PDB file of C-alpha atoms and ligand atoms in Angstrom:
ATOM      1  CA  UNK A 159      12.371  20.497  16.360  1.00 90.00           C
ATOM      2  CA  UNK A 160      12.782  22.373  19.676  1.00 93.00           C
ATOM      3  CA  UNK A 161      14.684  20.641  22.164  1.00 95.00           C
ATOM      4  CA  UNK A 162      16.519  22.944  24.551  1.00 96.00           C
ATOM      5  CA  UNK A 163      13.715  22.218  27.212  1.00 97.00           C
ATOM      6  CA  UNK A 164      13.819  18.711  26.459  1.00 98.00           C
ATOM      7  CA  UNK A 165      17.402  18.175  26.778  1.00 98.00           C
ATOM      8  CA  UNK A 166      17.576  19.917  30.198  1.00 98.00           C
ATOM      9  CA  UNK A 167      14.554  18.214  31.243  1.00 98.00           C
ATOM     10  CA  UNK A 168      16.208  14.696  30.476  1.00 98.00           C
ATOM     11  CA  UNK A 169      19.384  15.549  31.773  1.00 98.00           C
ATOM     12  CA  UNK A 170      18.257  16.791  35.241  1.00 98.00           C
ATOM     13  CA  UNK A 171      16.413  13.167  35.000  1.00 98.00           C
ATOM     14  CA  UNK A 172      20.332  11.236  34.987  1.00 98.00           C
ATOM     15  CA  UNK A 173      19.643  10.620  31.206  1.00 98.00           C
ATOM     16  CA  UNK A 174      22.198  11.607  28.514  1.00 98.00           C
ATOM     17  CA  UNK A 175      20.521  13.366  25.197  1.00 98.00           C
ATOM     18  CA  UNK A 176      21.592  13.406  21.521  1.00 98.00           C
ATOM     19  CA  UNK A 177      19.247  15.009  18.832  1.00 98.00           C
ATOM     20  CA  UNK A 178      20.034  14.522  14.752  1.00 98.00           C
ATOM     21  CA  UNK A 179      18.690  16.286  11.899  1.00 98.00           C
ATOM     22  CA  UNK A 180      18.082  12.648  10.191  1.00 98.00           C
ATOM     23  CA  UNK A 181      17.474   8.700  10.965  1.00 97.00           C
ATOM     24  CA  UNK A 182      20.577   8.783   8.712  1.00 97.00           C
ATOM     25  CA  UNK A 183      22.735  10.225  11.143  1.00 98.00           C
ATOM     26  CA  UNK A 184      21.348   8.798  14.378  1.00 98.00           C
ATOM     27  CA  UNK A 185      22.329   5.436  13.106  1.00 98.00           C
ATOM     28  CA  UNK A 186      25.247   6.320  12.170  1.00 98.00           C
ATOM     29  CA  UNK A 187      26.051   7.463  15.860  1.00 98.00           C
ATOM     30  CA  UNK A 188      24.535   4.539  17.490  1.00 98.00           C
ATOM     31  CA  UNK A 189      26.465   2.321  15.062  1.00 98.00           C
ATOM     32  CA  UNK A 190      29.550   3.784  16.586  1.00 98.00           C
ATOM     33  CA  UNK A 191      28.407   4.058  20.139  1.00 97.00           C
ATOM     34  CA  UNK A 192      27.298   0.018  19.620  1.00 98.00           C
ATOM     35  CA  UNK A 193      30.215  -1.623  17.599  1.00 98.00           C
ATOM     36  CA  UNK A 194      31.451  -4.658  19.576  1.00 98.00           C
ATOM     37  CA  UNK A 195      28.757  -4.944  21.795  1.00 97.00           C
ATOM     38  CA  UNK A 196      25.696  -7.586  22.220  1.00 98.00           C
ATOM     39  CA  UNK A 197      22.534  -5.588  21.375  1.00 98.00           C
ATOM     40  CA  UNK A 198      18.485  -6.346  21.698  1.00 98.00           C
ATOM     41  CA  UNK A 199      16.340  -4.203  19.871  1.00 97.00           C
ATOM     42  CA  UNK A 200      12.996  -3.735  21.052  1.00 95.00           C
ATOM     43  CA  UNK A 201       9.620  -3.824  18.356  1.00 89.00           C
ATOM     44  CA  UNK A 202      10.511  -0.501  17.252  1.00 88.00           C
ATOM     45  CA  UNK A 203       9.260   0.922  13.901  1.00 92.00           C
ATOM     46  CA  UNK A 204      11.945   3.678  13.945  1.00 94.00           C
ATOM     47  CA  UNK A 205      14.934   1.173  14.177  1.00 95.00           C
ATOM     48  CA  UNK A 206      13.418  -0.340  11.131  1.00 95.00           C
ATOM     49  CA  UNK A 207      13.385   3.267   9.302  1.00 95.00           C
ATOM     50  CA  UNK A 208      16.563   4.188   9.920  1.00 96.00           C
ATOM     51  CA  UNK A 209      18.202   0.914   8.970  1.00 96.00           C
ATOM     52  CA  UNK A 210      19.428   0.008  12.028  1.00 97.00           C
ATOM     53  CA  UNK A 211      19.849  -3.772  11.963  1.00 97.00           C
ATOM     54  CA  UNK A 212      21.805  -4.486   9.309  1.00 97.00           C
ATOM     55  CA  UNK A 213      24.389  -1.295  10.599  1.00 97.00           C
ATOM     56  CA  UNK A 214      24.345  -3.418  13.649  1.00 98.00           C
ATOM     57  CA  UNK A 215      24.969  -6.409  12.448  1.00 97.00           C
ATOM     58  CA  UNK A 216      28.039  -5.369  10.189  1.00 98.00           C
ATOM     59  CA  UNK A 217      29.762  -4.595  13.642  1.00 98.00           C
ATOM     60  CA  UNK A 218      28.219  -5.967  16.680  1.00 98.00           C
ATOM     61  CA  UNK A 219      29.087  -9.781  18.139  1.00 97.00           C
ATOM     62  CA  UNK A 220      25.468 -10.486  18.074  1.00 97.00           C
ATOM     63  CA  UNK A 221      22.356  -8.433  17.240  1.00 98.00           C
ATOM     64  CA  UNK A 222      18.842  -9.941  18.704  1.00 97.00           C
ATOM     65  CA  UNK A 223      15.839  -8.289  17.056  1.00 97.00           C
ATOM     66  CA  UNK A 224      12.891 -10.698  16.902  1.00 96.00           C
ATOM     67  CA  UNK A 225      11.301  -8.682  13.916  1.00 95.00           C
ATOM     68  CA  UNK A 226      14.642 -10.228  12.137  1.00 96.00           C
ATOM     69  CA  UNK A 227      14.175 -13.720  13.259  1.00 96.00           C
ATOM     70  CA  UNK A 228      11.928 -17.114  13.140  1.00 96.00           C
ATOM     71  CA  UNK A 229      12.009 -17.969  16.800  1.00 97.00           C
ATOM     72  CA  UNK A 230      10.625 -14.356  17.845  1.00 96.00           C
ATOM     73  CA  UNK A 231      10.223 -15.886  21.347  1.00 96.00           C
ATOM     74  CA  UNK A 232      13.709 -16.808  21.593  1.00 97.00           C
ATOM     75  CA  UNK A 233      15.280 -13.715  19.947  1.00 97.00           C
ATOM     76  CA  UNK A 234      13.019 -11.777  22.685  1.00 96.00           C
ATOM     77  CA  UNK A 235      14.622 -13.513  25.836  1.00 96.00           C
ATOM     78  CA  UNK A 236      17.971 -12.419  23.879  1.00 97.00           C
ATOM     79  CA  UNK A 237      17.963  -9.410  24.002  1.00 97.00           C
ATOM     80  CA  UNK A 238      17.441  -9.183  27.415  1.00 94.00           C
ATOM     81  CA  UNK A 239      20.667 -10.109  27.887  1.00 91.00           C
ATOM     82  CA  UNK A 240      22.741  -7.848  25.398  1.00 90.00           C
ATOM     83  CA  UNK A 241      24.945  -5.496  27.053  1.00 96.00           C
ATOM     84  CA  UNK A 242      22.438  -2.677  25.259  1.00 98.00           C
ATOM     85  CA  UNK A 243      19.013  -1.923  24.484  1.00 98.00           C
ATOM     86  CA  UNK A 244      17.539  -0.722  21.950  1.00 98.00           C
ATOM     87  CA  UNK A 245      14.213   0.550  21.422  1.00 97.00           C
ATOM     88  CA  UNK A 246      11.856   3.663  20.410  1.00 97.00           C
ATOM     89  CA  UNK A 247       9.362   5.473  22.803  1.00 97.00           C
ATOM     90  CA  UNK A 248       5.726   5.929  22.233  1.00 98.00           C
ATOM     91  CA  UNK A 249       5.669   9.134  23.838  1.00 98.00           C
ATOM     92  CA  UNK A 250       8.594  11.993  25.407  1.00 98.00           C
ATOM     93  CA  UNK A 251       7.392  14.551  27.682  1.00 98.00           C
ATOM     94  CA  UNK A 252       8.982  17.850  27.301  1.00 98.00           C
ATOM     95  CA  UNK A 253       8.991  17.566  30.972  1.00 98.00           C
ATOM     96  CA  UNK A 254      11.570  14.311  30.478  1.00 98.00           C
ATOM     97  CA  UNK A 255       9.652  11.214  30.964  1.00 98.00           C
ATOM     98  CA  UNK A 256       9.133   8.617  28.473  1.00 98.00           C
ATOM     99  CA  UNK A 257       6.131   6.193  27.913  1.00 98.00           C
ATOM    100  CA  UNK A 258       5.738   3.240  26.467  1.00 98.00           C
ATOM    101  CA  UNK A 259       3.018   0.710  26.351  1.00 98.00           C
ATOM    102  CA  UNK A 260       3.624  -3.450  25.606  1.00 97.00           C
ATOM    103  CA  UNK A 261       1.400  -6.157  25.054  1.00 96.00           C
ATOM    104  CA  UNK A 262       4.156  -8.617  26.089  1.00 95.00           C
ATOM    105  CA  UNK A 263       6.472  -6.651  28.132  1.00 97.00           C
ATOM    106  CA  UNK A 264       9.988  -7.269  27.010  1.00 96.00           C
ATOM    107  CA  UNK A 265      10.339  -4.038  25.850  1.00 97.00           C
ATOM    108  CA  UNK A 266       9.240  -2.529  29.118  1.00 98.00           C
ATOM    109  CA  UNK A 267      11.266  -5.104  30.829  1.00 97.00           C
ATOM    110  CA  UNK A 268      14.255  -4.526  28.743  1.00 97.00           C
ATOM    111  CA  UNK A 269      14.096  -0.445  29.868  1.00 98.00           C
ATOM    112  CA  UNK A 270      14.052  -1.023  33.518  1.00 97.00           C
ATOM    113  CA  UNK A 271      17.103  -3.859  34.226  1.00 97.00           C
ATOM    114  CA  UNK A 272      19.245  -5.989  32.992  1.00 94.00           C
ATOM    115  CA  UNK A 273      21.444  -3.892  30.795  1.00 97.00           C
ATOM    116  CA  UNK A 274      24.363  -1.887  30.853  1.00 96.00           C
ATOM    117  CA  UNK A 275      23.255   0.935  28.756  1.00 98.00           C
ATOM    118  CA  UNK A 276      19.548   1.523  27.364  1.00 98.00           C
ATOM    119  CA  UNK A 277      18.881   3.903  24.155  1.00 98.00           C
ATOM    120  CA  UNK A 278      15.833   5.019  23.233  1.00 98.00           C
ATOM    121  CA  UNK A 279      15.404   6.622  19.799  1.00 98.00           C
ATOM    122  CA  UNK A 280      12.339   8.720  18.629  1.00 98.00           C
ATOM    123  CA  UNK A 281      11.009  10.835  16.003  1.00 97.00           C
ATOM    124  CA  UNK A 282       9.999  13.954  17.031  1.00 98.00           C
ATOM    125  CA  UNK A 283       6.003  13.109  16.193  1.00 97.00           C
ATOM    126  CA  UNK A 284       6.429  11.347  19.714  1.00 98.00           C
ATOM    127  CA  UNK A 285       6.753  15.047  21.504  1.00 98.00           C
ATOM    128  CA  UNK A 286       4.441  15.428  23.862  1.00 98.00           C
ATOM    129  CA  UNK A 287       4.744  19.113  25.946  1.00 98.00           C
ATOM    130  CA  UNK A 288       3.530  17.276  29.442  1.00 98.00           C
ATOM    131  CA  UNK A 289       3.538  13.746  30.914  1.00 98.00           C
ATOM    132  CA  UNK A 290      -0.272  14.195  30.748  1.00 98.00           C
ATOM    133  CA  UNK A 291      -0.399  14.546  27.036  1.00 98.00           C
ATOM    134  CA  UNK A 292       2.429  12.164  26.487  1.00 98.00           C
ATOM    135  CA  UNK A 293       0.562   9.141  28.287  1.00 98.00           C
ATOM    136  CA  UNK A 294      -2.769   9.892  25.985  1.00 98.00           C
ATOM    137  CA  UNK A 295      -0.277   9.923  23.023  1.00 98.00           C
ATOM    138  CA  UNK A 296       0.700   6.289  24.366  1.00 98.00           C
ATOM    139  CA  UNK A 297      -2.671   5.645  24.818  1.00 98.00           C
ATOM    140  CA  UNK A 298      -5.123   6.993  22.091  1.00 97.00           C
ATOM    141  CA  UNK A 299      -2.028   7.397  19.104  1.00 97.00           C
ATOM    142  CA  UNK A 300       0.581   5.001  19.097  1.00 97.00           C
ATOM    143  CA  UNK A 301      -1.160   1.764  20.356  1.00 97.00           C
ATOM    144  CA  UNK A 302      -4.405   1.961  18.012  1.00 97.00           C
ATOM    145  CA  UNK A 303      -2.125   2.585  15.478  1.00 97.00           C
ATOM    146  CA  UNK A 304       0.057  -0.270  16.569  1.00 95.00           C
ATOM    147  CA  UNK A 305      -3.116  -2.715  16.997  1.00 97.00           C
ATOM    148  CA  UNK A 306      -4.425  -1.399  13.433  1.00 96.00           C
ATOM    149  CA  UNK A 307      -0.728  -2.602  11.813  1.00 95.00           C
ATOM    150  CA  UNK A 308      -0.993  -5.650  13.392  1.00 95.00           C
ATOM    151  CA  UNK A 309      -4.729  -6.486  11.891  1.00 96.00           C
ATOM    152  CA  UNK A 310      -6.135  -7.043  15.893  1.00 97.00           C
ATOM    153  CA  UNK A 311      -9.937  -7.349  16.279  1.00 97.00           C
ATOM    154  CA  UNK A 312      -9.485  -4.197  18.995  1.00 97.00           C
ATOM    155  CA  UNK A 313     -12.315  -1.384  19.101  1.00 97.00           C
ATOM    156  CA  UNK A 314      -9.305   0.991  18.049  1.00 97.00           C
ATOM    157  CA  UNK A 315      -8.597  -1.398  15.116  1.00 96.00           C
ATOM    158  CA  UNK A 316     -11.558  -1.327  13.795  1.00 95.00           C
ATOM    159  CA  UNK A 317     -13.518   1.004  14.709  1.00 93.00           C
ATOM    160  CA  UNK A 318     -12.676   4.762  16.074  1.00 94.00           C
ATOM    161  CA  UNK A 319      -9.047   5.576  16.273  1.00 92.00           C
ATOM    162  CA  UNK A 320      -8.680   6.014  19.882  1.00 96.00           C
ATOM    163  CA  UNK A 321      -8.283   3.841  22.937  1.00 98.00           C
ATOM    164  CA  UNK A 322     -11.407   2.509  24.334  1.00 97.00           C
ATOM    165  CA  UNK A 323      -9.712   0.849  27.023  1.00 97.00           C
ATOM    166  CA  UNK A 324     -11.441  -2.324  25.719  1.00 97.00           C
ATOM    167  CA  UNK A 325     -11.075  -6.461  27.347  1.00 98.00           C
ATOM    168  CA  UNK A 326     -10.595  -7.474  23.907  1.00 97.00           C
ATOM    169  CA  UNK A 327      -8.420 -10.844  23.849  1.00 97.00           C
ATOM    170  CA  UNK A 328      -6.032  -9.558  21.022  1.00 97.00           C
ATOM    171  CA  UNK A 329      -5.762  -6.092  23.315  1.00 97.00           C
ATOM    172  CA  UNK A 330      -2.248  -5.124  22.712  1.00 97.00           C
ATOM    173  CA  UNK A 331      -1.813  -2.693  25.983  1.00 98.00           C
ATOM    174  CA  UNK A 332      -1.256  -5.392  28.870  1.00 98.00           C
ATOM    175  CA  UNK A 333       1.685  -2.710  30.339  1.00 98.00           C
ATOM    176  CA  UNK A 334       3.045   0.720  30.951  1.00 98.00           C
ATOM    177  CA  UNK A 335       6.206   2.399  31.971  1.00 98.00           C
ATOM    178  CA  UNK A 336       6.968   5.824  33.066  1.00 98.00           C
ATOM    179  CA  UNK A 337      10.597   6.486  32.826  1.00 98.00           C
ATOM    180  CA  UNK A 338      11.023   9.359  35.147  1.00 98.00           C
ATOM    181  CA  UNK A 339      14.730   8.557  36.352  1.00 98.00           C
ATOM    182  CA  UNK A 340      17.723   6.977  34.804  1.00 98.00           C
ATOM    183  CA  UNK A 341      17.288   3.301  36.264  1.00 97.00           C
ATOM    184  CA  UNK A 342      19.502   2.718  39.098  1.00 96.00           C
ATOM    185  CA  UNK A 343      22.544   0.335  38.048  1.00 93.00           C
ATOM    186  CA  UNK A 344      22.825   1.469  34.681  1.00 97.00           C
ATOM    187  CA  UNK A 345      25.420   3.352  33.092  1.00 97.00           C
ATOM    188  CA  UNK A 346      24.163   4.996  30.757  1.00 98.00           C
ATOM    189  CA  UNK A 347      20.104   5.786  29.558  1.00 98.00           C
ATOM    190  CA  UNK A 348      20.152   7.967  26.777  1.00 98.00           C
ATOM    191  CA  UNK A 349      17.448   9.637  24.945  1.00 98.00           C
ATOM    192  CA  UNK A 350      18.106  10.137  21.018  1.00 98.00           C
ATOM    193  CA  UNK A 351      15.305  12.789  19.802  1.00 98.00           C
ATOM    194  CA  UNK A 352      15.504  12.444  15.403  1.00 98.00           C
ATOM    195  CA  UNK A 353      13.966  15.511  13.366  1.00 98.00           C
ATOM    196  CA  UNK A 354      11.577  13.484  10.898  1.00 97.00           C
ATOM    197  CA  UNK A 355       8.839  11.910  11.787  1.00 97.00           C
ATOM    198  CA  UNK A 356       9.497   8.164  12.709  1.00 96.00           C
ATOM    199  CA  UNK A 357       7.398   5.211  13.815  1.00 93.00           C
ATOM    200  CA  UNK A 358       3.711   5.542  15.713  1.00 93.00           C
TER     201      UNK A 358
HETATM  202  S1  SF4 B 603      -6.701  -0.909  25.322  1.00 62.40           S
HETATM  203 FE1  SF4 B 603      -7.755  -1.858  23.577  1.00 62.40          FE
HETATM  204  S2  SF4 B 603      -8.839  -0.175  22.589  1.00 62.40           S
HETATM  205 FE2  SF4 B 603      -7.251   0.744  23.892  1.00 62.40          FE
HETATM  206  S3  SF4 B 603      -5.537   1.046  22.495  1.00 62.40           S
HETATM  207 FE3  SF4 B 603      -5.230  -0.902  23.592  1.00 62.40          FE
HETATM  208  S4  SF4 B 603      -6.072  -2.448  22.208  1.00 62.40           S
HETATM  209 FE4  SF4 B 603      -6.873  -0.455  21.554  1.00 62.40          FE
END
């Protein structure tokens, strides 16, 4: 994976960068970066890959992850309120923004306020060269896939994978943010691009 462009794309944007060869070792990192902290995790396939959660748990005060937990509602509201974020993108421009669609909009939430620091950790099948290309990744990719996992009666679940922009009740794109600019108030946004192909 390439990433000279993206690094100084994301880094002209406020954001830090990392990049690792593995899930193995970006976990590792984050479990270091994390330990002590209150963290929310987003719905994030690629936390779930790489083991995340339980690293977390073994050294953070509290870990909210509402894939983990009964009340998912509860765990959601949460993490808002961990000191960090957690979560994957569905897209990263090479140009340095990052996409991500939500049904329910915690995750989006989460990325904009109410944290110290925000992470976001993809596999580098979420590359995208443009913000163009990155938002149809978002779009057509990553949420029919995500709508086919979760069994929806969507047009993209059942039928052609790609977005048909549909009015289905169970649609699962309600939201989307553009992160162009690390959010003001913040201290850190980082960007952690993985070589291996992770999540949707
Ligand atoms: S808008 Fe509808 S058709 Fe398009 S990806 Fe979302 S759920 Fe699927």
């Amino acid at each position: 994976m390439e990433t000279t462009k993206l690094q100084k794309s994301v880094e002209s944007r406020g954001w830090s960068f990392k990049s690792f060869a593995t899930g193995a070792e970006a976990a590792e990192y984050l479990t270091g970066e994390l330990a002590g902290e209150t963290v929310g995790i987003g719905g994030c396939g690629t936390a779930e890959a790489i083991g995340l959660y339980d690293r977390l748990k073994a050294v953070c005060p509290d870990v909210a992850w509402h894939w983990k937990e009964e009340d998912m509602y509860a765990a959601r509201v949460r993490a808002m309120r961990g000191d960090a974020y957690v979560c994957s993108a569905n897209a990263v421009a090479e140009t340095g923004e990052i996409v991500n669609i939500d049904g329910m909009g915690n995750r989006l939430a989460a990325t904009l306020f109410g944290h110290k620091r925000v992470y976001i950790i993809a596999g580098r099948n979420k590359l995208c060269p443009d913000l163009d290309a990155a938002i149809y990744r978002a779009r057509n990719v990553a949420a029919p896939l995500r709508a086919r996992s979760m069994n929806k009666k969507t047009p993209c679940a059942v039928g052609e994978l790609k977005c048909h922009d549909c009015r289905a009740p169970e649609r699962v794109c309600c939201g989307m943010t553009i992160l162009m600019y690390k959010m003001m108030g913040m201290e850190k946004c980082e960007l952690i691009m993985i070589d291996e192909d992770l999540g949707m």
